[in-house]
Every structure is written in structure tokens, then in C-alpha cells.
């Protein structure tokens, strides 16, 4: 039985990097009229109240999205992101934080199609309730890794696969590599974005090296850590791996990360990197 609930973590520093990347890619795909398919393999509940008992228990959003709300932002992409999050809230108050499904649903067009997978029965129910009126969206209570093989290639021949596991089960790391291999066999031109936690730097790097061996067309790594790396306990940062990224993504993130770091660092300094791996 899965015990991870994203409601404890919604809007934290990792979500900010994750959703900045996700929405950047969606906005990029929206530049062409042609419809596309969005697959969210680990969708969560879709939208989160920041006043739920879970959010109030951890208050992780205070070191994430709340810091962007407390400041006059400079970088246009950060400003745009704040405006987007504001659109789920009223006035200047921060009461809700959208998950990846709500962000995708808000930005995608009437002709685009969304497929959302979520295994946790409670979160699956919340997700389904949230989107029951939206004809573009299908929710599915089955395994998101298996969905990569089952759903690809998309009829549209344009697609974005967003993979955001909780890594609650250690086998997720291998399952993800196998799923990416199957996905690329079927749909080599799709854009794939994978979120990962930075726990122990060496273990994370070794896993990324194994992923690269699948034979990726190209891979961009963006990592942001608000905390210094420690001997290994807890999540000190997180990263995004993007296969077939928009050509402008690396340069734009190199530009915005210094400001993001000045907002989100915990202590003297955080660290960030943007690396083209292949
Ligand atoms: C990090 S959360 C997702 C957050 C969401 N993507 C967002 O950005 O708002 C990971 C979710 O994956 C679900 N999950 C775990 N293993 C899964 C699997 N194999 N297939 C589908 N969902 C899974 C968990 O129940 C959890 O809700």
C-alpha cells in the first residue's frame, strides 16, 4: 500500500523547479497549432489546499512557492509562473497550489489531450472529481510506468510525458529506466521530463549514468539544491532530466536559476546546474 501523499509537500522548493520546467515545456508546445498529447504518469490529487491538515503539518510550501509570493520578482519566467499560480487563488492570498495535472489542464488547448495516472485510491478519487467535466482529460488508476508503453506513440505524434514518481519504492528507479527505454522505442521524438530527488549525490549520479545507457537522443539535466549536500540524510535538492527539451530551455534556466536560488536558498548558499549530458 502506498503511503506517500503529495498534499504534505505541495508547493515546496522541489515543486517550484518541477512545475517551472513542466509549464515551460507546455508553453513551448503551445506555440504550434498542432494538437499534442500529455501523459502524467504520477499525477497525484491534481490541486492542493495549503490549509489542509497535511500542508499545515509540514508547511513545506513556506520554503517554496510562498517565497515567490513574498517578493517582487525580476525574471519574466518567474513572474509568469507566479501569475499562473495566482490564477488558482483569489486576490493576493496563497490558499491553493496546483499540481502538475491542474497546471497542464489550465495551459493546454481545447484540441489537446491529457491522460493522468495515479495509483493511490484517495488521490485518484480527488483527481477524477476535479476533472470530471473536462472532456480532454482521462484519469486512470493504473501504474504510470506501464502507461508509457501502453499509451505511446500518441495519435497526435506530438507529446509530452511528465514522470514524477515519489520513489517511495526503491524499484521505481529501475522501473523508470525500463519505461523510458520502452517509451523511446515507440516514440523517440517525444519530450520526456523526469523529476528526481537529490539524496546522496553519488547514488543519484550513478542512476543518471545508468539511464543514459538506454541510448537517449539527448538529455538535459537541471538541478537545484537550496541546502548544501550532506553525508546523505534527507532531500537537499531535486532535479529534472529532460529528453528532447525545447532548444531554448537550457539558456532560459541558466538565466533564471540565480534569482530562484536567491529566493529559495536555505542558509548561506544553494547550488544549481544546467548540464547538457548528451
Ligand atoms: C510526487 S507525487 C505526484 C505529484 C504530481 N505529479 C504533481 O506535480 O502535482 C507522486 C504520485 O505518484 C503516485 N504513484 C506512486 N507510484 C505510482 C505508480 N507506479 N503509478 C502511478 N502513480 C503512482 C503516488 O500515489 C503520488 O500521488
Tab-separated table of C-alpha atoms and ligand atoms in Angstrom:
chain	number	residue	atom	x	y	z
A	1	UNK	CA	0.000	0.000	0.000
A	2	UNK	CA	1.375	3.405	-0.956
A	3	UNK	CA	1.642	5.859	1.898
A	4	UNK	CA	3.117	8.888	0.091
A	5	UNK	CA	0.640	11.780	-0.216
A	6	UNK	CA	1.738	14.806	-2.170
A	7	UNK	CA	-0.536	17.048	-0.065
A	8	UNK	CA	2.251	17.107	2.575
A	9	UNK	CA	4.713	18.533	0.053
A	10	UNK	CA	2.693	20.620	-2.420
A	11	UNK	CA	4.377	23.889	-3.308
A	12	UNK	CA	7.741	23.048	-1.750
A	13	UNK	CA	11.081	24.007	-3.354
A	14	UNK	CA	11.095	20.824	-5.429
A	15	UNK	CA	7.620	21.530	-6.803
A	16	UNK	CA	8.688	25.019	-7.849
A	17	UNK	CA	11.557	23.711	-10.021
A	18	UNK	CA	9.416	20.807	-11.281
A	19	UNK	CA	6.465	22.957	-12.317
A	20	UNK	CA	8.592	25.769	-13.741
A	21	UNK	CA	10.047	23.124	-16.075
A	22	UNK	CA	6.699	21.454	-16.801
A	23	UNK	CA	4.911	24.713	-17.650
A	24	UNK	CA	7.863	25.946	-19.743
A	25	UNK	CA	7.599	22.809	-21.910
A	26	UNK	CA	3.800	23.084	-22.220
A	27	UNK	CA	4.030	26.754	-23.215
A	28	UNK	CA	6.654	25.816	-25.792
A	29	UNK	CA	4.428	23.071	-27.278
A	30	UNK	CA	1.530	25.546	-27.394
A	31	UNK	CA	3.466	27.704	-29.847
A	32	UNK	CA	2.479	25.328	-32.679
A	33	UNK	CA	-1.219	24.949	-33.552
A	34	UNK	CA	-0.987	21.178	-33.969
A	35	UNK	CA	-2.588	19.301	-31.014
A	36	UNK	CA	-0.470	17.205	-28.691
A	37	UNK	CA	-0.817	14.514	-26.041
A	38	UNK	CA	0.204	14.959	-22.397
A	39	UNK	CA	0.836	11.905	-20.246
A	40	UNK	CA	1.210	12.464	-16.490
A	41	UNK	CA	2.410	9.102	-15.150
A	42	UNK	CA	2.262	10.043	-11.439
A	43	UNK	CA	-0.466	12.650	-11.248
A	44	UNK	CA	-1.265	12.997	-7.531
A	45	UNK	CA	-4.526	14.652	-6.442
A	46	UNK	CA	-4.356	17.478	-9.012
A	47	UNK	CA	-4.824	20.541	-6.805
A	48	UNK	CA	-3.933	21.167	-3.147
A	49	UNK	CA	-5.273	23.354	-0.383
A	50	UNK	CA	-2.425	24.909	1.581
A	51	UNK	CA	-4.731	24.911	4.613
A	52	UNK	CA	-5.250	21.143	4.666
A	53	UNK	CA	-4.076	19.339	7.826
A	54	UNK	CA	-1.265	17.766	5.724
A	55	UNK	CA	0.036	21.099	4.347
A	56	UNK	CA	-0.313	22.765	7.741
A	57	UNK	CA	1.619	19.952	9.379
A	58	UNK	CA	4.762	20.289	7.259
A	59	UNK	CA	4.366	23.855	5.936
A	60	UNK	CA	6.857	22.946	3.194
A	61	UNK	CA	5.269	25.464	0.827
A	62	UNK	CA	6.588	28.261	3.044
A	63	UNK	CA	10.108	27.482	1.800
A	64	UNK	CA	8.871	27.114	-1.766
A	65	UNK	CA	6.058	28.933	-3.519
A	66	UNK	CA	5.345	31.272	-0.575
A	67	UNK	CA	8.784	32.826	-1.016
A	68	UNK	CA	7.948	33.742	-4.625
A	69	UNK	CA	4.735	35.348	-3.398
A	70	UNK	CA	6.552	37.399	-0.773
A	71	UNK	CA	8.853	39.084	-3.300
A	72	UNK	CA	8.863	41.393	-6.283
A	73	UNK	CA	10.222	39.062	-8.971
A	74	UNK	CA	12.507	40.159	-11.802
A	75	UNK	CA	12.859	37.322	-14.316
A	76	UNK	CA	9.898	37.237	-16.767
A	77	UNK	CA	9.547	33.435	-16.456
A	78	UNK	CA	9.349	33.642	-12.666
A	79	UNK	CA	6.800	36.461	-12.920
A	80	UNK	CA	4.764	34.445	-15.400
A	81	UNK	CA	4.854	31.424	-13.085
A	82	UNK	CA	3.683	33.496	-10.129
A	83	UNK	CA	0.802	34.885	-12.212
A	84	UNK	CA	-0.137	31.339	-13.169
A	85	UNK	CA	-0.194	30.166	-9.538
A	86	UNK	CA	-2.165	33.310	-8.609
A	87	UNK	CA	-4.840	32.295	-11.107
A	88	UNK	CA	-5.708	29.362	-8.794
A	89	UNK	CA	-6.089	31.783	-5.900
A	90	UNK	CA	-8.096	34.881	-5.154
A	91	UNK	CA	-6.605	38.309	-4.576
A	92	UNK	CA	-3.005	38.139	-3.348
A	93	UNK	CA	-3.642	35.277	-0.922
A	94	UNK	CA	-1.931	31.943	-1.398
A	95	UNK	CA	-4.569	29.345	-0.471
A	96	UNK	CA	-4.100	26.729	-3.199
A	97	UNK	CA	-1.211	25.202	-5.053
A	98	UNK	CA	-1.903	23.423	-8.347
A	99	UNK	CA	-0.327	20.052	-9.041
A	100	UNK	CA	1.008	19.073	-12.450
A	101	UNK	CA	-2.466	17.979	-13.727
A	102	UNK	CA	-4.140	21.301	-12.836
A	103	UNK	CA	-1.274	23.255	-14.408
A	104	UNK	CA	-1.431	21.205	-17.606
A	105	UNK	CA	-5.227	21.468	-17.776
A	106	UNK	CA	-5.063	25.244	-17.376
A	107	UNK	CA	-2.419	25.776	-20.066
A	108	UNK	CA	-3.386	23.199	-22.694
A	109	UNK	CA	-5.822	23.986	-25.511
A	110	UNK	CA	-9.263	22.504	-26.279
A	111	UNK	CA	-7.775	20.311	-29.015
A	112	UNK	CA	-5.036	18.796	-26.805
A	113	UNK	CA	-5.458	15.567	-24.846
A	114	UNK	CA	-4.412	14.669	-21.299
A	115	UNK	CA	-4.002	11.229	-19.748
A	116	UNK	CA	-3.410	11.132	-15.968
A	117	UNK	CA	-2.320	8.077	-13.970
A	118	UNK	CA	-2.495	7.805	-10.195
A	119	UNK	CA	-2.260	4.666	-8.057
A	120	UNK	CA	-3.293	5.947	-4.622
A	121	UNK	CA	-7.063	5.355	-4.326
A	122	UNK	CA	-7.806	8.563	-2.364
A	123	UNK	CA	-5.744	10.809	-4.607
A	124	UNK	CA	-7.155	9.050	-7.672
A	125	UNK	CA	-10.680	9.893	-6.476
A	126	UNK	CA	-9.787	13.537	-5.868
A	127	UNK	CA	-8.148	13.725	-9.297
A	128	UNK	CA	-11.149	12.204	-11.033
A	129	UNK	CA	-13.582	14.513	-9.228
A	130	UNK	CA	-11.523	17.547	-10.178
A	131	UNK	CA	-11.631	16.853	-13.902
A	132	UNK	CA	-14.935	15.065	-14.404
A	133	UNK	CA	-16.332	17.911	-16.538
A	134	UNK	CA	-13.247	18.218	-18.738
A	135	UNK	CA	-13.642	16.223	-21.942
A	136	UNK	CA	-9.944	16.463	-22.842
A	137	UNK	CA	-8.913	14.528	-19.741
A	138	UNK	CA	-8.853	10.821	-18.937
A	139	UNK	CA	-7.851	9.617	-15.484
A	140	UNK	CA	-6.657	6.079	-14.885
A	141	UNK	CA	-5.924	4.255	-11.625
A	142	UNK	CA	-3.246	2.053	-13.174
A	143	UNK	CA	0.563	2.054	-12.969
A	144	UNK	CA	2.066	5.118	-14.644
A	145	UNK	CA	5.268	3.348	-15.702
A	146	UNK	CA	3.224	0.771	-17.638
A	147	UNK	CA	1.219	3.607	-19.212
A	148	UNK	CA	4.337	4.773	-21.066
A	149	UNK	CA	4.361	1.554	-23.078
A	150	UNK	CA	0.575	1.382	-23.354
A	151	UNK	CA	-0.066	4.990	-24.438
A	152	UNK	CA	2.800	5.608	-26.840
A	153	UNK	CA	3.095	6.573	-29.603
A	154	UNK	CA	0.245	9.072	-29.375
A	155	UNK	CA	-2.114	9.503	-32.322
A	156	UNK	CA	-1.161	13.190	-32.409
A	157	UNK	CA	2.525	12.313	-32.986
A	158	UNK	CA	3.374	15.192	-30.661
A	159	UNK	CA	3.658	14.525	-26.984
A	160	UNK	CA	4.964	15.414	-23.547
A	161	UNK	CA	5.494	12.679	-20.976
A	162	UNK	CA	5.801	14.004	-17.433
A	163	UNK	CA	7.211	11.481	-14.963
A	164	UNK	CA	7.116	12.436	-11.304
A	165	UNK	CA	7.397	9.334	-9.094
A	166	UNK	CA	7.529	9.559	-5.321
A	167	UNK	CA	10.376	6.960	-5.317
A	168	UNK	CA	8.687	5.547	-2.233
A	169	UNK	CA	9.512	2.093	-3.533
A	170	UNK	CA	13.183	1.660	-4.419
A	171	UNK	CA	12.227	-0.329	-7.538
A	172	UNK	CA	10.906	2.941	-9.049
A	173	UNK	CA	14.445	3.822	-10.148
A	174	UNK	CA	14.773	0.693	-12.298
A	175	UNK	CA	11.133	0.798	-13.399
A	176	UNK	CA	11.709	4.310	-14.692
A	177	UNK	CA	14.754	3.313	-16.750
A	178	UNK	CA	12.859	0.381	-18.291
A	179	UNK	CA	9.840	2.582	-19.038
A	180	UNK	CA	11.967	5.257	-20.718
A	181	UNK	CA	13.598	2.607	-22.883
A	182	UNK	CA	10.164	1.305	-23.973
A	183	UNK	CA	8.859	4.838	-24.461
A	184	UNK	CA	11.723	5.855	-26.717
A	185	UNK	CA	11.388	2.674	-28.775
A	186	UNK	CA	7.806	3.678	-29.553
A	187	UNK	CA	8.083	7.448	-29.541
A	188	UNK	CA	11.630	8.721	-29.977
A	189	UNK	CA	10.630	12.311	-30.752
A	190	UNK	CA	8.515	12.922	-27.642
A	191	UNK	CA	9.634	15.242	-24.878
A	192	UNK	CA	10.101	13.405	-21.573
A	193	UNK	CA	10.625	15.236	-18.284
A	194	UNK	CA	11.617	13.254	-15.196
A	195	UNK	CA	11.755	14.598	-11.660
A	196	UNK	CA	14.268	13.125	-9.187
A	197	UNK	CA	15.301	13.910	-5.606
A	198	UNK	CA	18.902	14.706	-4.682
A	199	UNK	CA	19.522	12.499	-1.666
A	200	UNK	CA	23.053	11.187	-1.953
A	201	UNK	CA	24.922	12.817	-4.806
A	202	UNK	CA	26.909	9.710	-5.797
A	203	UNK	CA	23.859	7.437	-5.889
A	204	UNK	CA	21.897	9.976	-7.930
A	205	UNK	CA	24.749	10.400	-10.441
A	206	UNK	CA	25.184	6.629	-10.805
A	207	UNK	CA	21.464	6.247	-11.547
A	208	UNK	CA	21.563	9.008	-14.177
A	209	UNK	CA	24.553	7.262	-15.827
A	210	UNK	CA	22.518	4.054	-15.996
A	211	UNK	CA	19.617	5.961	-17.550
A	212	UNK	CA	21.942	7.414	-20.189
A	213	UNK	CA	22.923	3.891	-21.251
A	214	UNK	CA	19.371	3.369	-22.567
A	215	UNK	CA	20.529	5.299	-25.642
A	216	UNK	CA	18.904	8.695	-25.264
A	217	UNK	CA	18.810	11.088	-28.228
A	218	UNK	CA	19.823	13.928	-25.893
A	219	UNK	CA	19.466	14.754	-22.235
A	220	UNK	CA	19.363	17.987	-20.291
A	221	UNK	CA	19.871	17.962	-16.538
A	222	UNK	CA	18.689	20.829	-14.351
A	223	UNK	CA	19.378	20.552	-10.654
A	224	UNK	CA	18.609	22.921	-7.827
A	225	UNK	CA	19.567	22.425	-4.184
A	226	UNK	CA	18.587	25.012	-1.593
A	227	UNK	CA	20.593	23.092	1.015
A	228	UNK	CA	24.255	22.043	0.990
A	229	UNK	CA	24.879	18.354	0.222
A	230	UNK	CA	25.241	16.435	3.475
A	231	UNK	CA	26.532	12.966	4.202
A	232	UNK	CA	23.268	11.794	2.800
A	233	UNK	CA	20.251	12.111	5.044
A	234	UNK	CA	17.140	13.728	3.568
A	235	UNK	CA	16.430	15.565	0.329
A	236	UNK	CA	18.778	18.520	-0.104
A	237	UNK	CA	17.706	19.335	-3.628
A	238	UNK	CA	15.990	17.992	-6.691
A	239	UNK	CA	16.429	17.844	-10.404
A	240	UNK	CA	14.763	17.475	-13.750
A	241	UNK	CA	16.026	15.316	-16.595
A	242	UNK	CA	14.611	16.328	-19.936
A	243	UNK	CA	14.857	14.210	-23.069
A	244	UNK	CA	14.280	16.184	-26.281
A	245	UNK	CA	14.000	19.522	-24.453
A	246	UNK	CA	12.855	22.726	-26.170
A	247	UNK	CA	16.016	24.251	-27.668
A	248	UNK	CA	15.700	27.416	-25.537
A	249	UNK	CA	15.179	25.689	-22.174
A	250	UNK	CA	18.824	25.372	-21.116
A	251	UNK	CA	19.643	29.038	-21.756
A	252	UNK	CA	16.453	30.289	-20.092
A	253	UNK	CA	17.017	28.199	-16.969
A	254	UNK	CA	20.670	29.257	-16.738
A	255	UNK	CA	19.268	32.759	-16.630
A	256	UNK	CA	16.543	32.288	-14.052
A	257	UNK	CA	18.280	29.947	-11.592
A	258	UNK	CA	20.409	32.630	-9.866
A	259	UNK	CA	17.261	34.579	-8.947
A	260	UNK	CA	15.419	31.391	-7.964
A	261	UNK	CA	18.355	30.479	-5.732
A	262	UNK	CA	18.393	33.897	-4.079
A	263	UNK	CA	14.720	33.316	-3.190
A	264	UNK	CA	14.761	29.655	-2.151
A	265	UNK	CA	18.185	29.002	-0.612
A	266	UNK	CA	18.134	27.857	2.981
A	267	UNK	CA	21.240	29.132	4.715
A	268	UNK	CA	24.169	30.920	3.072
A	269	UNK	CA	24.051	29.480	-0.383
A	270	UNK	CA	22.255	26.978	-2.503
A	271	UNK	CA	23.564	25.433	-5.706
A	272	UNK	CA	22.289	24.876	-9.194
A	273	UNK	CA	23.415	23.493	-12.508
A	274	UNK	CA	22.221	23.138	-16.073
A	275	UNK	CA	24.098	20.438	-17.963
A	276	UNK	CA	23.648	19.011	-21.445
A	277	UNK	CA	24.580	15.384	-20.904
A	278	UNK	CA	24.396	14.068	-24.450
B	1	LIG	C1	5.248	13.220	-6.381
B	1	LIG	S1	3.593	12.719	-6.418
B	1	LIG	C2	2.968	13.428	-7.886
B	1	LIG	C3	2.785	14.892	-7.877
B	1	LIG	C4	2.243	15.475	-9.167
B	1	LIG	N1	2.955	14.977	-10.324
B	1	LIG	C5	2.357	16.970	-9.158
B	1	LIG	O1	3.331	17.515	-9.691
B	1	LIG	O2	1.452	17.615	-8.632
B	1	LIG	C6	3.723	11.042	-6.898
B	1	LIG	C7	2.369	10.353	-7.011
B	1	LIG	O3	2.541	9.108	-7.675
B	1	LIG	C8	1.658	8.139	-7.123
B	1	LIG	N2	2.221	6.842	-7.514
B	1	LIG	C9	3.210	6.137	-6.910
B	1	LIG	N3	3.560	5.076	-7.681
B	1	LIG	C10	2.795	5.144	-8.797
B	1	LIG	C11	2.738	4.371	-9.998
B	1	LIG	N4	3.544	3.326	-10.178
B	1	LIG	N5	1.850	4.734	-10.943
B	1	LIG	C12	1.038	5.811	-10.777
B	1	LIG	N6	1.061	6.585	-9.665
B	1	LIG	C13	1.927	6.262	-8.696
B	1	LIG	C14	1.646	8.473	-5.654
B	1	LIG	O4	0.466	7.989	-5.051
B	1	LIG	C15	1.717	10.015	-5.689
B	1	LIG	O5	0.436	10.576	-5.650
